[in-house]
Coordinates of C-alpha atoms and ligand atoms in Angstrom, one line a residue:
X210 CA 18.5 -51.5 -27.3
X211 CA 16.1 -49.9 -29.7
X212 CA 16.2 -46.0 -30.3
X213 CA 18.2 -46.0 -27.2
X214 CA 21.6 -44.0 -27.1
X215 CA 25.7 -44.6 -27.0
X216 CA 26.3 -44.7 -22.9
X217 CA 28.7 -43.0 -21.6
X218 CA 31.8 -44.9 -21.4
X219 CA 32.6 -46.9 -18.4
X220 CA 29.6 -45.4 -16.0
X221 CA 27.7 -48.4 -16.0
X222 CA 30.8 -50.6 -14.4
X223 CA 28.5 -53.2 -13.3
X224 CA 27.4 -54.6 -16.9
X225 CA 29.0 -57.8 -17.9
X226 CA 28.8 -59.2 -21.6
X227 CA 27.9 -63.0 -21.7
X228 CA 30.2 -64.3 -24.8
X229 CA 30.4 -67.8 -26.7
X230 CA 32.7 -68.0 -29.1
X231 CA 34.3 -64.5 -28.7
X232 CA 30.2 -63.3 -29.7
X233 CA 28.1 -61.1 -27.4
X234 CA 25.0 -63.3 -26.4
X235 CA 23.5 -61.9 -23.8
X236 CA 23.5 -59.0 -21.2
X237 CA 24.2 -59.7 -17.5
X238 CA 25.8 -57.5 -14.5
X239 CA 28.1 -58.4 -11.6
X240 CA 26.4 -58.6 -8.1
X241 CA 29.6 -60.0 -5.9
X242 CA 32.9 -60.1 -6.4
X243 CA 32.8 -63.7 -7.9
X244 CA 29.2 -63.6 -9.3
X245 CA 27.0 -62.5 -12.5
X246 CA 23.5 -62.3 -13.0
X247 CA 22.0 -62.9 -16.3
X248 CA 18.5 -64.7 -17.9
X249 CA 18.7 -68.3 -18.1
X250 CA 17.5 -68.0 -21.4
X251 CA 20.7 -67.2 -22.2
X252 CA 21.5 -70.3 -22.1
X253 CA 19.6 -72.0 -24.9
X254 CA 21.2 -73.1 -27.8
X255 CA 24.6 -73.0 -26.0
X256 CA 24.3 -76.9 -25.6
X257 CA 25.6 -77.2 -22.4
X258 CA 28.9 -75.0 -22.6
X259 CA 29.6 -72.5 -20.4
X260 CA 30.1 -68.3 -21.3
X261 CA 33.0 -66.2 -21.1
X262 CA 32.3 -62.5 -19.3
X263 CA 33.4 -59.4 -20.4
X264 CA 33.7 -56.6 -17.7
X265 CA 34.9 -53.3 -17.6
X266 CA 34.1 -53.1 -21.3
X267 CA 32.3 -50.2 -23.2
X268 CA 32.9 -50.9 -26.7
X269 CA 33.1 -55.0 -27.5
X270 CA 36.6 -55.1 -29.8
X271 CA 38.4 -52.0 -29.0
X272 CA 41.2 -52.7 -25.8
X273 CA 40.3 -50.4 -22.9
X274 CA 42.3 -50.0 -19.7
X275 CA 39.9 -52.3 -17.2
X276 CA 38.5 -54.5 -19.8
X277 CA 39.0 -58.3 -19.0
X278 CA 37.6 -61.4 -20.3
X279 CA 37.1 -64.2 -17.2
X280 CA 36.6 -68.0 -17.9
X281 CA 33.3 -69.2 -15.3
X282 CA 33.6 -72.0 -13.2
X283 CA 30.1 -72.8 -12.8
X284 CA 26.7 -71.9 -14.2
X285 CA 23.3 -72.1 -12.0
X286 CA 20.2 -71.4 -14.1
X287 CA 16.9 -71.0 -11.7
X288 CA 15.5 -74.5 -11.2
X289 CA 12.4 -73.2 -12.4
X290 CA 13.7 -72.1 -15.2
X291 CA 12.5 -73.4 -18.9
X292 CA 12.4 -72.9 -22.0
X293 CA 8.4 -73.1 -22.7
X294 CA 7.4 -70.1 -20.1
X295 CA 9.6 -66.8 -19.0
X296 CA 8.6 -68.4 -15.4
X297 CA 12.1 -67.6 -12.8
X298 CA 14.2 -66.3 -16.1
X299 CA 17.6 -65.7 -13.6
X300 CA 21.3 -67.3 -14.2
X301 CA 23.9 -67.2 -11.9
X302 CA 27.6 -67.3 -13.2
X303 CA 30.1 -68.2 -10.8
X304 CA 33.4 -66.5 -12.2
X305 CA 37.0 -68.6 -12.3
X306 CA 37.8 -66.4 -9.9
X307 CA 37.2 -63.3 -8.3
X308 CA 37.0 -59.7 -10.7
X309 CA 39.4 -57.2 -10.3
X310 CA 37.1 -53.9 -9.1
X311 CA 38.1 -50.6 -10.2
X312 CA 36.7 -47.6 -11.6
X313 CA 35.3 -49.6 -14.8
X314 CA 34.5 -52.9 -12.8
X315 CA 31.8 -52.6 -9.6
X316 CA 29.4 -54.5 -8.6
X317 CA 25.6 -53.5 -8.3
X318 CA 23.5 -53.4 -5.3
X319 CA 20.1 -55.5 -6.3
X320 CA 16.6 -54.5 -4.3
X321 CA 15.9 -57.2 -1.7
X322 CA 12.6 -55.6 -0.6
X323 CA 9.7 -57.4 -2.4
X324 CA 7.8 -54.6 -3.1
X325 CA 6.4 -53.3 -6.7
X326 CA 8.5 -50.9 -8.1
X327 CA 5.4 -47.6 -8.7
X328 CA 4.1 -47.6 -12.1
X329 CA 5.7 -44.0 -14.0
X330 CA 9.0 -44.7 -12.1
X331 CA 11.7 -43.9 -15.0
X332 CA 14.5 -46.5 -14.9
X333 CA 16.9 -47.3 -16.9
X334 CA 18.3 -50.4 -19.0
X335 CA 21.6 -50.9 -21.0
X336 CA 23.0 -53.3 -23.3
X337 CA 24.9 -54.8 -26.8
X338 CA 21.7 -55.9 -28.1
X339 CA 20.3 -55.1 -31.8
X340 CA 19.8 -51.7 -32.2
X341 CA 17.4 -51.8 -35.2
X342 CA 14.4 -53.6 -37.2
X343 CA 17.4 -55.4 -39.1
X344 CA 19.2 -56.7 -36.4
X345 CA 22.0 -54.6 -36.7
X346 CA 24.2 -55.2 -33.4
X347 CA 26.3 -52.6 -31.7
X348 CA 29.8 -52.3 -31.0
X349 CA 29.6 -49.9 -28.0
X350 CA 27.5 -50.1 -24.9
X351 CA 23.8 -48.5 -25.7
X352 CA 21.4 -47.4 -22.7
X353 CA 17.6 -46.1 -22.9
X354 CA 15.3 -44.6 -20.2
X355 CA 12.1 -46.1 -20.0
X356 CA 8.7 -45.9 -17.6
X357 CA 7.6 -48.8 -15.7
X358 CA 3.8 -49.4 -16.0
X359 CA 1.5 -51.4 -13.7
X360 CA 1.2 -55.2 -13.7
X361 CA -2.7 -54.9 -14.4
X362 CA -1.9 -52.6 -17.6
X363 CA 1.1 -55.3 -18.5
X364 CA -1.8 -58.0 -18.2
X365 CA -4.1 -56.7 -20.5
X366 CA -5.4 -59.0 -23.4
X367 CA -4.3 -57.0 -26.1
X368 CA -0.8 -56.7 -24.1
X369 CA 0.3 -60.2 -21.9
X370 CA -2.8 -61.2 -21.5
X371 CA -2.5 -62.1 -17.6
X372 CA 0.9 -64.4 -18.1
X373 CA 2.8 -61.2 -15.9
X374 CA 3.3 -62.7 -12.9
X375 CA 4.0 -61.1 -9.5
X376 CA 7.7 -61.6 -10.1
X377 CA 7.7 -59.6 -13.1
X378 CA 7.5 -56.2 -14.2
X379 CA 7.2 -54.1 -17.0
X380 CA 8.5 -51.0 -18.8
X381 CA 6.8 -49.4 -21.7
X382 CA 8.2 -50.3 -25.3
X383 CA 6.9 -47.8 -27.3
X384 CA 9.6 -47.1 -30.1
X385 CA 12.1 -47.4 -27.2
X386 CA 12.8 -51.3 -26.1
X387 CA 14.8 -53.9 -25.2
X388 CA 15.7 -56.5 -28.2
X389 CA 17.6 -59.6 -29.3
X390 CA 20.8 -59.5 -26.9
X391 CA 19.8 -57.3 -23.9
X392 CA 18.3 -60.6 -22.3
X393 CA 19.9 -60.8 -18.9
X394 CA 20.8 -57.0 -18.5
X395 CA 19.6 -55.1 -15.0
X396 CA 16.9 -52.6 -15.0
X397 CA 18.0 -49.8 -13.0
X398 CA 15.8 -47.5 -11.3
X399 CA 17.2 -45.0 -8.5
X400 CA 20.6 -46.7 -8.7
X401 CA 19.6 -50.5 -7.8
X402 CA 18.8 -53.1 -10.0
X403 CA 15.1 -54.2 -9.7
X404 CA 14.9 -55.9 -12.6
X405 CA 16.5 -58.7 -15.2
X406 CA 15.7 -58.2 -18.7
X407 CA 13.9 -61.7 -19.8
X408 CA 13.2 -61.7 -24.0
X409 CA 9.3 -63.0 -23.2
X410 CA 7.5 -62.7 -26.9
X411 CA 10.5 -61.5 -28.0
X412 CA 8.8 -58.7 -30.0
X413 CA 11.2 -55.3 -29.7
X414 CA 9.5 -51.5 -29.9
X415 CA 6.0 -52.4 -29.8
X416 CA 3.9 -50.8 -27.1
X417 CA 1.2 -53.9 -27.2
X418 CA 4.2 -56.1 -26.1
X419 CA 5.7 -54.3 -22.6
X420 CA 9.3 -55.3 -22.1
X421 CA 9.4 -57.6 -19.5
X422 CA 11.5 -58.0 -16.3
X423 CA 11.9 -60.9 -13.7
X424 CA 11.9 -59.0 -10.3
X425 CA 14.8 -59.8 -8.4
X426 CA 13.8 -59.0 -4.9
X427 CA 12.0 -62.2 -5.0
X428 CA 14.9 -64.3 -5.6
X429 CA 17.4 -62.9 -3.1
X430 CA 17.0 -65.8 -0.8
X431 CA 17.8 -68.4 -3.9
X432 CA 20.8 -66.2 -4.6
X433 CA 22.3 -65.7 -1.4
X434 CA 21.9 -69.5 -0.8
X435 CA 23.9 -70.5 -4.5
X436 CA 26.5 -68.2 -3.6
X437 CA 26.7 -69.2 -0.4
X438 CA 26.9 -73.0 -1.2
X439 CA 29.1 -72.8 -4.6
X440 CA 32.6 -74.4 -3.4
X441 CA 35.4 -72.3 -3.5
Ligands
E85_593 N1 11.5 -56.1 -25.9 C1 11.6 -57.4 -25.3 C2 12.8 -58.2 -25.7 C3 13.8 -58.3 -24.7 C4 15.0 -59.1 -25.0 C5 15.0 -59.8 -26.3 C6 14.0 -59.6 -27.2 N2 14.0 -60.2 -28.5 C7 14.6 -61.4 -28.8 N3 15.2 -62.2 -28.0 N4 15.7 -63.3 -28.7 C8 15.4 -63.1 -30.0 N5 15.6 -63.8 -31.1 C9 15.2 -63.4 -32.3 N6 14.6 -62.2 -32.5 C10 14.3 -61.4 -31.4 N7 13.7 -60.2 -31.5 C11 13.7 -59.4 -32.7 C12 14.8 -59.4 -33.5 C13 14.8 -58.5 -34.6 C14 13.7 -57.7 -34.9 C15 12.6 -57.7 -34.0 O1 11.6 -56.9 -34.2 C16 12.6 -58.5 -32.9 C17 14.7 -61.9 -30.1 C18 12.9 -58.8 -26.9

């Protein structure tokens, strides 16, 4: 998160860290007991192994009371997922088994309306990612506050030049933005997650380059029917 700030510890409970390696990869947050979202972007160069999730985490090496690492069983990238477009951008982790849920472990409620979220409507996104022009990553959980702004200004040719479809959305990224790491975090706005942070040109705190999100209101069918088929 660029020019965003520290959170405050433990109220985001939902956020998960995607880990390879014992390294913060990528953002992601619990939906169900047994389940993470993230980007299946997240998945390139991983070569096929699966992620370890960190919940109930606010800073990434310190030990905190509710912090837990859990081992997934199975990952479920979007079968339209690739790597050449940021076309259906979603991951689904199934977890070993289910998290504990506590004060600094819940899971959050995703929009399952498919309607735009306004333009101006302040939401918020959180993550580990870099949280400068150098890459610099963070150690503790960082949040900023940015505007959405309409599909039509998102398309523009000197922003996405009309690749924003209607299951994405954007936020404005002047100064303030998403970056390298925040791929698969939730945008929040009103307290439910209508958004999935996807990296798209991967340029961070420029307004000509919108953040984008995939909507996931579009996807709740897909979702319910992974989780709903996964074995136990
Ligand atoms: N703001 C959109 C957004 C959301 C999520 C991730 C991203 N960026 C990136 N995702 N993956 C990346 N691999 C290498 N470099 C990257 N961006 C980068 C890194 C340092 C300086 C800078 O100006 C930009 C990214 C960009």
């Amino acid at each position: 998160i660029l020019r965003g700030s520290v959170a405050k510890p433990h109220l985001k409970p939902y956020m998960a860290s995607l880990q390879m390696d014992g390294q913060h990869v990528c953002g992601g947050f619990l939906i169900a007991e047994q389940w993470v979202l993230s980007a299946a972007h997240c998945t390139e160069e991983t070569d096929g192994k699966l992620f370890q999730v960190l919940l109930g985490a606010h800073s990434l090496t310190e030990p905190e009371p509710h912090k837990r690492l859990y081992q997934v069983r199975a990952q479920f990238p979007h079968p339209g997922s690739n790597i050449h477009n940021n076309k259906d951008d979603l991951l689904l982790l199934q977890l070993e088994e289910k998290a504990e849920l506590n004060a600094d472990v819940r899971v959050l409620p995703f929009q399952r309306e498919d309607r735009d979220v306004a333009a101006e409507t302040v939401c918020e996104v959180a993550g580990w990612g870099t949280i400068d022009h150098s890459g610099r990553r963070p150690d503790k959980l960082h949040q900023v506050e940015r505007p959405v702004i309409s599909r039509d200004v998102c398309n523009h040719r000197t922003r996405h030049d009309g690749t924003i479809t209607k299951n994405m959305m954007c936020t404005d990224s002047r100064r303030m933005d998403t970056c390298k790491g925040d791929s698969g975090g939730p945008l929040v706005c009103n307290g439910v997650a209508e958004g999935v942070v996807t990296a798209g040109s991967r340029v961070c705190g420029n307004y000509k380059k919108p953040a984008i999100y995939t909507r996931i209101a579009p996807y709740a069918a897909w979702i319910d029917s992974v989780m709903a088929s996964a074995d136990e």
